[in-house]
Amino acid sequence: MNVLKVSRLTIAAFVLPCLIIYVGIVFVPIIVSMYSGLLDWNGIGESKFIGLENFRNLFFHDPVFWPSVRRTLMFAVFSMAEIPVALLVAILLKRYVRRPNFLVSSYFLPVILSVVVVGQLWKTIYNPASMGGMLNQVLTTIGLESWTHTWLTEPAVAMYSLYFVALWQYLGYHTLIQYTGILNVPEEIYEAARIDGAEGFTADRYITFPNIIPIFKISIVLAFIGSLQSFDMVMVMTGGGPAHATDVISTHMYNMSFLSMKYGYGSSIAAFLVVLCLAATFLINLIFSKLEKRFS
Amino acid sequence: MAKMSKLLSLVMTGTLALSLTACGGGSKTDEGSTSSNASGTSSNTTETVKEKNVTITFQNIYPDPTDPKNKLMNKLVKQYETDHPNIKIELDSLNTDQQKLKLKTQAASKEVPDITVVNPAAQMQPFVDAKLLAPLNDMLDQNGLKDTFQDGLLDWYSFDGNTYALPDGNNIGVVYYNKELFDKAGVKVPTTFEEMLDVVKTLKSQKIQPMAIGEKDSWTGSFLFMNMLLRTNNGPGFLKDVVDKKKTFDDPAFKEAVDAFENLVQAGAFQDGATSFDYNAGENLFKTGKAAMYYMGTWATGGIETSSVNGKVGVFKFPTINGKGNPDEFMLAPGSAFAISADSKHLDETKAFLNWFMINFPKEAFEAKGAVGIGQKVDGDFKAAGYSDMAMDVLGLFKDVKGGDLAFDNTMNPGTAQVHLTSIQNLFAQKKDATEVAKEHQAAFEANNK
C-alpha cells in the first residue's frame, strides 16, 4: 500500500462510489433473494413466512434437485479438466507454430458467438440422421451406425452432448488465456534451462507451469463458476428435458420460480447456488495458494 | 496542508459525481410521477374538462408482422389514436413465452401494464387472487360488448361473478392431415384410435413421418394426451373430479390414456428427437409436407394456410379409444385474453379503448382472414370472403362441438401442471408403467394442494 504513496483515506474515497454501486446491485439482491427463500410465495400474491421449510423440501423431498446438483458439478469437473488440454494446445502453439495468431483467433471464434447461435448450430448437428443431423450422418457413412444416437433426447447421453458443446465453445477461450500467460514467461529462463539440458516438456514442467500458475488459476475459477451458472445453453438446446434429464441447478431454479410459480422455493435454490459458488471459490483459492507455495 | 486540500478536492469531486447521477435519476422519476398524477386526476374529473395527454401501455402477443392479428391490431390502434388525439397507445409486442415471463416479473413488483394478456382459468387465478386485475363487468355492458362473445366463453375468465379478461380466441384441438401423403400411402382418415395406430404403422413402413410434434414445449404433448384422456374417461371432467377429490389419478381411465399414448409413441408416430423440437420446429415439419398428421389447436389454421402444404390439408376429429368417448367432444382452448391492470393510472381511458378494440375485433379479423377460432360471433359469409376449404372444414368442426375439457395447465395449479408436463414429456424418451405415471401425478397433486 505504501508504495502507492497515497493515503488510505484517498483510496477509500475512490473506492467508495464503486463499492456502493456494487453492494447495491450485488449484495442487496442476494440478501433479498435469500430472504425470499424463506417464504411461501408464488411471486405475485401474498407471501407467507415459513422459515426453513423450503430448504427442508429442497434437500430431502425434491427428486430433481440432487441429480441437478450432480450434473452441475460434473459440468464443472469437465470444464476444469479442459484447462490442461487448453494449456497443452497453448504450449504446442507457442513451440511449433511460427505465427500462431491466426490459429488462436480461430479457436477463439466460438466464444464470441452468442450461446443461442452455438446452441442452434449444435442442435442441427445432433439431429437424427432422418432430419439431416450431421453427426449421425457422418457416423453412418463411416460404418459406425451402431454409434448413432438421438443425442439430445436420450436421457443417458443428452447431458454429455451438452457438456461437449460447452467444452467446444470454451476451449479457445482458455487456450487464449494460457497462451498469453506463456508469452509472459521471459525467454531468458528457457535459454538458461537449455544450457542446463532442460528442453521440451521438461522445460514446461519446471519453467512454464510454475510461472503461469496464477493464470492457470484464473482459468480454473472462470471455468468452475461459469459452469455452475450454466443456463442459457441448456435452455436453448433441451430446456432441461427430456423429463429433467438435463436440468442443472439454474434451470431447475428457473422452472420452479417462473413456470411452477414457486418463487420462494426458487429463491431457496438460488441461495444454495450462491453458497456453492462462494464455497467453491474459497476452496480453489486455498488449493492454489498451497500449489503456488510448493512451486516457488 | 497541500496534501489535505488535494484530498478534499478529490472527495468533493467524488461526491459531485455521485450527486449528479443521483439528480439525474431523481428528476426523471419526478417527471414520470407528476405526469401520471395529472392524467390520473383528469380521468377522475368529468370528461368536459379538456383532455390531458394519456399514454396507455398495451402489452400483447402479436409480434409477428405477417400475422393477421398483428396487422389488425396496428390498424385499430392507429385509428383510435387518430380519433382521440390525446391518447397515445404504446405497444409492447412479445411472443407468448416472453410475455408470460415479463408479466410475472412485472406482477412481482406490482407494475402490470395498463392492458396485458392472461390465460384462462387456473392460469390467471393467481393474478386475480393478488387483486392485480380490474373487474370489467361495467365495461362489458357498454355498447353491448358482452353479447359479441360466444355463449359461456367468458365463464373461463370470471371469478366470483366478475369477469377479468376478454379472450381473443376460442379454439379446439383437431388433427390436421396431409391428404397427398395419405393418398400416397393408401390410408384413410381413421375413425377409431386402433385404426389410427394402423395408419401410423402403414405410413411408417412407407418411410413417411406419421405425426409431427414440438415436444420441447411440453404443453404440445400434454394437449394431445388430454384429448386421449377425454376419450378414455368417456367424457369431460376428469381433472375436475380429481380436484374435487372424487377421483384420483390412479383411476383406470387415466392409466388407459397413458397406455394409449405410449402405444402411439412406441408405434413410432412422432419424429426422432421430438423432445428437442420446439413448437415452431415441430409445426414446420407438417407445414413443409414432411409429416402426415399434426395434432394442434385450430389456431394453427392460419399458419398452415400460408405454408407450402396449403390446399392439401384436411382436418379430422380425434377418434374414439377402445370404443370409448365421443368424437364431438373436443379439447377446448379458450384463448389468451386481454386484461386491465387494477392499478392502471388511466383506468377509464383504458377500459374505453379496450371496449372499442374488442367491438371492432371480429369485423377486422374477418376481413384479415383471421376469424377462424376467434372468441366472438362473426357475421359474414366465410366462403364468399375467400376463406380456404381447410378453414371451412375447421369451421364445420366448430359446429359439432358438444363440450370438452380444458388443457391441463388451465385446470390445475402451476406446480402440479409442471410435474404433469414433465411426466408426459418423459414418455417420449422412455417407456414407463402407467401406474408409475399415475403415482407421479397423484403425488404432485397432493404436494401442491395442501
CSV table of N, CA and C in Angstrom, one decimal, chain B residues 307-362:
chain,number,residue,atom,x,y,z
B,307,SER,N,-48.6,-21.8,-45.7
B,307,SER,CA,-47.5,-22.6,-45.9
B,307,SER,C,-47.5,-23.3,-47.2
B,308,SER,N,-46.5,-24.2,-47.5
B,308,SER,CA,-46.4,-24.8,-48.8
B,308,SER,C,-47.4,-26.0,-48.9
B,309,VAL,N,-48.0,-26.4,-47.8
B,309,VAL,CA,-48.9,-27.6,-47.9
B,309,VAL,C,-50.4,-27.1,-48.1
B,310,ASN,N,-50.6,-25.7,-48.2
B,310,ASN,CA,-51.9,-25.2,-48.3
B,310,ASN,C,-52.6,-25.9,-49.5
B,311,GLY,N,-53.9,-26.3,-49.2
B,311,GLY,CA,-54.7,-26.9,-50.3
B,311,GLY,C,-54.6,-28.4,-50.2
B,312,LYS,N,-53.6,-28.9,-49.5
B,312,LYS,CA,-53.6,-30.4,-49.4
B,312,LYS,C,-54.0,-30.9,-48.1
B,313,VAL,N,-54.4,-30.0,-47.2
B,313,VAL,CA,-54.6,-30.4,-45.8
B,313,VAL,C,-56.1,-30.5,-45.5
B,314,GLY,N,-56.4,-31.5,-44.7
B,314,GLY,CA,-57.8,-31.7,-44.2
B,314,GLY,C,-57.7,-31.8,-42.7
B,315,VAL,N,-58.9,-31.8,-42.0
B,315,VAL,CA,-58.9,-32.0,-40.6
B,315,VAL,C,-59.8,-33.1,-40.2
B,316,PHE,N,-59.5,-33.8,-39.1
B,316,PHE,CA,-60.5,-34.7,-38.6
B,316,PHE,C,-60.5,-34.7,-37.0
B,317,LYS,N,-61.6,-35.2,-36.5
B,317,LYS,CA,-61.8,-35.2,-35.0
B,317,LYS,C,-60.9,-36.3,-34.4
B,318,PHE,N,-60.4,-36.1,-33.2
B,318,PHE,CA,-59.6,-37.2,-32.6
B,318,PHE,C,-60.6,-38.4,-32.4
B,319,PRO,N,-60.2,-39.6,-32.8
B,319,PRO,CA,-61.1,-40.7,-32.8
B,319,PRO,C,-61.3,-41.3,-31.4
B,320,THR,N,-62.3,-42.2,-31.3
B,320,THR,CA,-62.6,-42.9,-30.0
B,320,THR,C,-61.4,-43.9,-29.7
B,321,ILE,N,-61.3,-44.1,-28.4
B,321,ILE,CA,-60.2,-45.1,-28.0
B,321,ILE,C,-60.9,-46.3,-27.3
B,322,ASN,N,-60.7,-47.5,-27.8
B,322,ASN,CA,-61.3,-48.7,-27.3
B,322,ASN,C,-62.8,-48.5,-27.2
B,323,GLY,N,-63.3,-47.8,-28.2
B,323,GLY,CA,-64.8,-47.6,-28.3
B,323,GLY,C,-65.3,-46.6,-27.3
B,324,LYS,N,-64.4,-46.0,-26.6
B,324,LYS,CA,-64.9,-45.0,-25.6
B,324,LYS,C,-64.8,-43.6,-26.1
B,325,GLY,N,-65.6,-42.7,-25.5
B,325,GLY,CA,-65.6,-41.3,-25.8
B,325,GLY,C,-66.4,-40.9,-27.0
B,326,ASN,N,-66.6,-39.6,-27.1
B,326,ASN,CA,-67.4,-39.1,-28.2
B,326,ASN,C,-66.6,-38.1,-29.0
B,327,PRO,N,-66.4,-38.4,-30.3
B,327,PRO,CA,-65.5,-37.5,-31.1
B,327,PRO,C,-66.0,-36.1,-31.1
B,328,ASP,N,-67.2,-35.8,-30.8
B,328,ASP,CA,-67.7,-34.5,-30.8
B,328,ASP,C,-67.3,-33.7,-29.6
B,329,GLU,N,-66.7,-34.4,-28.6
B,329,GLU,CA,-66.1,-33.7,-27.5
B,329,GLU,C,-64.7,-33.3,-27.8
B,330,PHE,N,-64.3,-32.1,-27.7
B,330,PHE,CA,-63.0,-31.6,-28.1
B,330,PHE,C,-62.2,-31.1,-26.9
B,331,MET,N,-60.9,-31.0,-27.1
B,331,MET,CA,-60.1,-30.2,-26.2
B,331,MET,C,-60.4,-28.8,-26.5
B,332,LEU,N,-60.9,-28.1,-25.5
B,332,LEU,CA,-61.3,-26.7,-25.7
B,332,LEU,C,-60.1,-25.8,-25.3
B,333,ALA,N,-59.9,-24.8,-26.1
B,333,ALA,CA,-58.8,-23.9,-25.8
B,333,ALA,C,-59.3,-22.4,-25.9
B,334,PRO,N,-60.0,-22.0,-24.8
B,334,PRO,CA,-60.3,-20.6,-24.8
B,334,PRO,C,-59.0,-19.8,-24.7
B,335,GLY,N,-59.0,-18.8,-25.6
B,335,GLY,CA,-57.7,-18.2,-25.9
B,335,GLY,C,-57.1,-17.3,-24.8
B,336,SER,N,-55.9,-16.8,-25.1
B,336,SER,CA,-55.3,-15.8,-24.3
B,336,SER,C,-56.3,-14.6,-24.3
B,337,ALA,N,-56.2,-13.8,-23.3
B,337,ALA,CA,-57.3,-12.8,-23.1
B,337,ALA,C,-56.7,-11.5,-22.6
B,338,PHE,N,-57.3,-10.4,-23.0
B,338,PHE,CA,-56.8,-9.1,-22.6
B,338,PHE,C,-57.4,-8.7,-21.2
B,339,ALA,N,-56.5,-8.3,-20.3
B,339,ALA,CA,-56.9,-7.9,-19.0
B,339,ALA,C,-56.4,-6.5,-18.8
B,340,ILE,N,-57.0,-5.8,-17.8
B,340,ILE,CA,-56.6,-4.4,-17.5
B,340,ILE,C,-56.1,-4.4,-16.1
B,341,SER,N,-55.0,-3.7,-15.9
B,341,SER,CA,-54.3,-3.7,-14.6
B,341,SER,C,-55.3,-2.9,-13.6
B,342,ALA,N,-55.4,-3.5,-12.4
B,342,ALA,CA,-56.2,-2.8,-11.4
B,342,ALA,C,-55.6,-1.5,-10.9
B,343,ASP,N,-54.3,-1.4,-11.1
B,343,ASP,CA,-53.6,-0.2,-10.6
B,343,ASP,C,-53.4,0.8,-11.8
B,344,SER,N,-54.0,0.6,-12.9
B,344,SER,CA,-53.8,1.4,-14.1
B,344,SER,C,-54.1,2.9,-13.7
B,345,LYS,N,-53.2,3.8,-14.1
B,345,LYS,CA,-53.4,5.2,-13.8
B,345,LYS,C,-54.5,5.8,-14.6
B,346,HIS,N,-54.8,5.2,-15.7
B,346,HIS,CA,-55.9,5.7,-16.6
B,346,HIS,C,-56.9,4.6,-16.8
B,347,LEU,N,-57.5,4.2,-15.7
B,347,LEU,CA,-58.4,3.0,-15.8
B,347,LEU,C,-59.6,3.3,-16.8
B,348,ASP,N,-60.2,4.5,-16.7
B,348,ASP,CA,-61.3,4.8,-17.6
B,348,ASP,C,-61.0,4.8,-19.1
B,349,GLU,N,-59.9,5.5,-19.4
B,349,GLU,CA,-59.5,5.6,-20.8
B,349,GLU,C,-59.1,4.2,-21.3
B,350,THR,N,-58.4,3.4,-20.5
B,350,THR,CA,-58.0,2.1,-20.9
B,350,THR,C,-59.3,1.2,-21.2
B,351,LYS,N,-60.2,1.3,-20.3
B,351,LYS,CA,-61.5,0.5,-20.5
B,351,LYS,C,-62.2,0.9,-21.7
B,352,ALA,N,-62.2,2.2,-22.0
B,352,ALA,CA,-62.9,2.7,-23.1
B,352,ALA,C,-62.2,2.2,-24.4
B,353,PHE,N,-60.9,2.3,-24.4
B,353,PHE,CA,-60.2,1.8,-25.6
B,353,PHE,C,-60.4,0.3,-25.8
B,354,LEU,N,-60.2,-0.5,-24.8
B,354,LEU,CA,-60.3,-1.9,-24.9
B,354,LEU,C,-61.8,-2.3,-25.4
B,355,ASN,N,-62.7,-1.6,-24.9
B,355,ASN,CA,-64.1,-1.8,-25.3
B,355,ASN,C,-64.3,-1.6,-26.8
B,356,TRP,N,-63.7,-0.5,-27.2
B,356,TRP,CA,-63.8,-0.2,-28.7
B,356,TRP,C,-63.0,-1.2,-29.5
B,357,PHE,N,-61.9,-1.6,-29.0
B,357,PHE,CA,-61.0,-2.5,-29.7
B,357,PHE,C,-61.7,-3.9,-29.9
B,358,MET,N,-62.3,-4.4,-28.8
B,358,MET,CA,-62.9,-5.7,-28.8
B,358,MET,C,-64.2,-5.7,-29.7
B,359,ILE,N,-64.9,-4.5,-29.7
B,359,ILE,CA,-66.1,-4.5,-30.5
B,359,ILE,C,-65.7,-4.5,-32.0
B,360,ASN,N,-64.6,-3.9,-32.4
B,360,ASN,CA,-64.2,-3.9,-33.8
B,360,ASN,C,-63.4,-5.1,-34.1
B,361,PHE,N,-63.0,-5.9,-33.1
B,361,PHE,CA,-62.1,-7.0,-33.4
B,361,PHE,C,-62.6,-8.1,-34.3
B,362,PRO,N,-63.9,-8.6,-34.1
B,362,PRO,CA,-64.4,-9.6,-35.0
B,362,PRO,C,-64.5,-9.2,-36.5
